[in-house]
XYZ file of N, CA and C in Angstrom:
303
model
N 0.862 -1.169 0.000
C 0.000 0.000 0.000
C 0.911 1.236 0.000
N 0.771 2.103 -0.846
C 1.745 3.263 -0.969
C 1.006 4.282 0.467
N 2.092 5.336 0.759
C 2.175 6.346 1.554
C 0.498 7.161 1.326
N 0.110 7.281 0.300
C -0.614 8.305 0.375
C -2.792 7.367 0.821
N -2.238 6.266 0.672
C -3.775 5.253 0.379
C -3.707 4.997 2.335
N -2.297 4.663 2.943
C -2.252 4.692 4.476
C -2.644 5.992 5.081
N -2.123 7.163 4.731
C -2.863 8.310 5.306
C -4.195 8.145 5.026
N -4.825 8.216 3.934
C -6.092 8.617 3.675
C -6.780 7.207 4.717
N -6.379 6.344 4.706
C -6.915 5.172 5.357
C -7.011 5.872 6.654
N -5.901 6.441 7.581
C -5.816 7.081 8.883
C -7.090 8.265 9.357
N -7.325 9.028 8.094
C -8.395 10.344 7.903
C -9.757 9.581 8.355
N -9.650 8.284 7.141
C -11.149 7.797 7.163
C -11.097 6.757 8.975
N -10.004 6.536 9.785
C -10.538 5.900 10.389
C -10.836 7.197 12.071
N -10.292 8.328 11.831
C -9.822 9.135 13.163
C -11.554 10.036 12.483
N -11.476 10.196 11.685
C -12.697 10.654 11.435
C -14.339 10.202 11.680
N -13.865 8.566 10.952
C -15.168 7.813 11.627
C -15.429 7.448 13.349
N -14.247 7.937 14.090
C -14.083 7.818 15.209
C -14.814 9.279 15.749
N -14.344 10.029 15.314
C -14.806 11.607 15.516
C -16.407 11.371 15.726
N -16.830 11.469 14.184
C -18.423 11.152 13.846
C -19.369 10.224 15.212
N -18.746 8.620 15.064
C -19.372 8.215 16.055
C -19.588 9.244 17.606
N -18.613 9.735 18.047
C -18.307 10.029 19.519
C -19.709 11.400 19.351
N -19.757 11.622 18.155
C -20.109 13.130 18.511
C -21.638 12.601 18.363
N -21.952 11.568 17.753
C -23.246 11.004 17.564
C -23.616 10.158 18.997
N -22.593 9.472 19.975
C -23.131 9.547 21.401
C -23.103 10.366 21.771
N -22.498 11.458 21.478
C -22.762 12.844 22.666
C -24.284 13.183 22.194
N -25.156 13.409 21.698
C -26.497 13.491 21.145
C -27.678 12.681 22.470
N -26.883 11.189 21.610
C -27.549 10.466 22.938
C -27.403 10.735 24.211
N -26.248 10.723 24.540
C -26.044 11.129 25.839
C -26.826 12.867 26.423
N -26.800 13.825 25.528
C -27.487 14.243 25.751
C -29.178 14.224 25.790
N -29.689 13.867 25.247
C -31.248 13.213 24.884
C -31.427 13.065 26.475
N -30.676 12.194 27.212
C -30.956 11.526 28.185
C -30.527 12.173 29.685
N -30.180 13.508 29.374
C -29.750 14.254 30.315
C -28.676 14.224 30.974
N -27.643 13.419 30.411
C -26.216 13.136 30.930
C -25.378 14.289 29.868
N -25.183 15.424 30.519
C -24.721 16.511 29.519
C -22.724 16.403 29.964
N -22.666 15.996 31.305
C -20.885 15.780 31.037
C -20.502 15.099 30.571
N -21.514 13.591 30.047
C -21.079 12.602 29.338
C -20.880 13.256 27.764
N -21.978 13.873 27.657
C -22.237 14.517 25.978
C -20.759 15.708 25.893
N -20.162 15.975 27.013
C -19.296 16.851 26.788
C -18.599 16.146 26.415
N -18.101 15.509 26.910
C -17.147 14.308 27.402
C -16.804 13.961 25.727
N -17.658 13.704 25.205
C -17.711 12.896 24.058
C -17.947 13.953 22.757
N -17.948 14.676 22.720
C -17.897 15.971 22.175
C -16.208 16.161 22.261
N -15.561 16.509 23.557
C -14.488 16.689 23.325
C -13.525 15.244 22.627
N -13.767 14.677 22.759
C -13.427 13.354 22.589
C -13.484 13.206 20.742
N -14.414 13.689 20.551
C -14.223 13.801 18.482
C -13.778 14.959 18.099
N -13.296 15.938 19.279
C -12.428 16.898 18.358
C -11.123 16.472 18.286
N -11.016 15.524 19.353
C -9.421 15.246 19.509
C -9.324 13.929 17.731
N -10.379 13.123 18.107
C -10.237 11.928 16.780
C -10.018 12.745 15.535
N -10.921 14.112 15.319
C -11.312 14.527 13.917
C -9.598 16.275 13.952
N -9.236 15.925 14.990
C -7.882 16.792 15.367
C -6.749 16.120 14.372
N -7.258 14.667 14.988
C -5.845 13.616 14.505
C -6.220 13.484 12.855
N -7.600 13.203 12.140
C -7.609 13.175 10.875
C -7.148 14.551 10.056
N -7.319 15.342 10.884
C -6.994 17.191 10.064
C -5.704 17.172 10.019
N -4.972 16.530 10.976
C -3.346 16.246 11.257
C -3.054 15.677 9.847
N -3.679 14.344 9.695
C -2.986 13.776 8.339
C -3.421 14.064 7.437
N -4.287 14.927 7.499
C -4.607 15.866 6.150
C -3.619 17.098 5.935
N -3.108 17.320 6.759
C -2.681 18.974 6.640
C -0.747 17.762 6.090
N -0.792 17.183 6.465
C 0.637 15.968 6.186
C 0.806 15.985 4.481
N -0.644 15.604 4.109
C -0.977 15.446 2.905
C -0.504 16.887 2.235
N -1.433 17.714 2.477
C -1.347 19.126 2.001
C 0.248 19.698 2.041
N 0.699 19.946 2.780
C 2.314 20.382 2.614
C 3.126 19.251 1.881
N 3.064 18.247 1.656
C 3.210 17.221 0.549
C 3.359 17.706 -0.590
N 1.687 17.879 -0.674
C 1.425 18.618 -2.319
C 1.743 20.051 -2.837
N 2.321 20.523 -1.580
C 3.023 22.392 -1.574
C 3.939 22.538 -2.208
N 4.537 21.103 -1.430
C 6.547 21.332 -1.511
C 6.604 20.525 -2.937
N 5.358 19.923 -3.651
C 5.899 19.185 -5.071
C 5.927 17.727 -4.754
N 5.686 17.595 -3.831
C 6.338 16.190 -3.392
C 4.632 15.172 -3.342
N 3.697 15.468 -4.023
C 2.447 15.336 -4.372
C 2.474 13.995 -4.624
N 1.665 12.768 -4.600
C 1.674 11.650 -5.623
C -0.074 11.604 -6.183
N -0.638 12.999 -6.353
C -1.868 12.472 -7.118
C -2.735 11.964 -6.131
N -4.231 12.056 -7.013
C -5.512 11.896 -6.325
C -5.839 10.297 -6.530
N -6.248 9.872 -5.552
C -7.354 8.222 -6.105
C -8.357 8.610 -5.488
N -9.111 7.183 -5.489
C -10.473 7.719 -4.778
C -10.675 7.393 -3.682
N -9.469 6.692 -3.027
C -9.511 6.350 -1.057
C -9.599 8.049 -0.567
N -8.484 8.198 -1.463
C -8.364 9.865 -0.656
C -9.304 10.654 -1.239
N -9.921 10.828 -2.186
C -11.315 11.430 -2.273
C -11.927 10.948 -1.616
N -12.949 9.961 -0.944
C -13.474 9.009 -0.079
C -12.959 9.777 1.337
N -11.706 9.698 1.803
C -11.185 10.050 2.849
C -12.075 11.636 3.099
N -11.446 12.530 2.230
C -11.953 13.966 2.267
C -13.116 13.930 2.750
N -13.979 13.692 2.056
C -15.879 13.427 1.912
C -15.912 12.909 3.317
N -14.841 12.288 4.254
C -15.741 11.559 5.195
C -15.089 12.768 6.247
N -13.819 13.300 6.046
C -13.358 14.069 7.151
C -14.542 15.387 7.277
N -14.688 16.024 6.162
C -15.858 17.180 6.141
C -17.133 16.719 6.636
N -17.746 15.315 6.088
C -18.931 15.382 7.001
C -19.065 15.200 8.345
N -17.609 14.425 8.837
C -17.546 13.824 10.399
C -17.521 15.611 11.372
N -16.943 16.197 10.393
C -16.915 17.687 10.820
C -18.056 18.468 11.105
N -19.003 18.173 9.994
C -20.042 18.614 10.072
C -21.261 17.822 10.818
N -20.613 16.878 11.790
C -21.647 16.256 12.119
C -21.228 16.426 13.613
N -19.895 16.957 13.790
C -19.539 17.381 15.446
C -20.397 18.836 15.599
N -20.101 19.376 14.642
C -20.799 21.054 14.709
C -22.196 20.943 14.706
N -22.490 20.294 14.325
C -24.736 20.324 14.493
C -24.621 19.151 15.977
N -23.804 18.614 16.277
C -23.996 17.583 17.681
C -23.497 18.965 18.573
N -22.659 19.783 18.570
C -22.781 20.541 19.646
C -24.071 21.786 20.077
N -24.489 21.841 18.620
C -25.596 22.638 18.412
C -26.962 22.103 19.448
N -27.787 20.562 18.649
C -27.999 19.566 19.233
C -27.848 20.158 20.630
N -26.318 19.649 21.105
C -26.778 19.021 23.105
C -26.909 20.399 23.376
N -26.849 21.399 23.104
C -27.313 22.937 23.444
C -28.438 23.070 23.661
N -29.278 22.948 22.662
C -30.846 22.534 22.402
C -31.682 21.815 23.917
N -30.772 20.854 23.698
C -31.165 19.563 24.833
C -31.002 20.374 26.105
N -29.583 20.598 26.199
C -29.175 21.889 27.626
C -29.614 22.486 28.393
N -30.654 23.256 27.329
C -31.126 24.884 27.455
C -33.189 24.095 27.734
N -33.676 23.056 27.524
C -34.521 22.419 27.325
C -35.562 22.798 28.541
């Protein structure tokens, strides 16, 4: 497996880690356990921290020239880091909602 299919593999797995955590913090909020929902909230910024890490690895890669081209793990990868992103930002929105209830 070349260098660039292992990163993107790393994005898609710190990301799907992100996503899940921020999707129990929801539950956990629903149910009125809001330090758990923190808890787990902070907990997918750190997973979706570590996928932005090997993205930004990627990116100065492709700065310095030292690029090897697109496939579609790492398109795949992208698509999952932005939505896991966008799915921590409406989960903090979410346990706010729940919070403030």
């Amino acid at each position: 497996m070349d260098k660039m299919t292992e990163i993107a593999f790393q994005i898609i797995l710190h990301a799907g880690n992100g996503k899940s955590s921020a999707m129990e913090a929801i539950q956990e909020a629903k149910t009125g356990d809001f330090a758990e929902a923190d808890r787990l909230i902070e907990e997918a910024g750190t997973e979706l921290g570590e996928a932005h890490g090997h993205q930004t690895k990627l990116l100065q890669e492709e700065a310095s020239g030292e690029g090897q081209g697109v496939n579609v793990i790492l398109v795949h990868s992208q698509d999952h880091l932005m939505t896991s992103m966008t799915v921590r930002d409406l989960a903090i929105e979410i346990i706010e909602i729940y919070r403030n209830k």
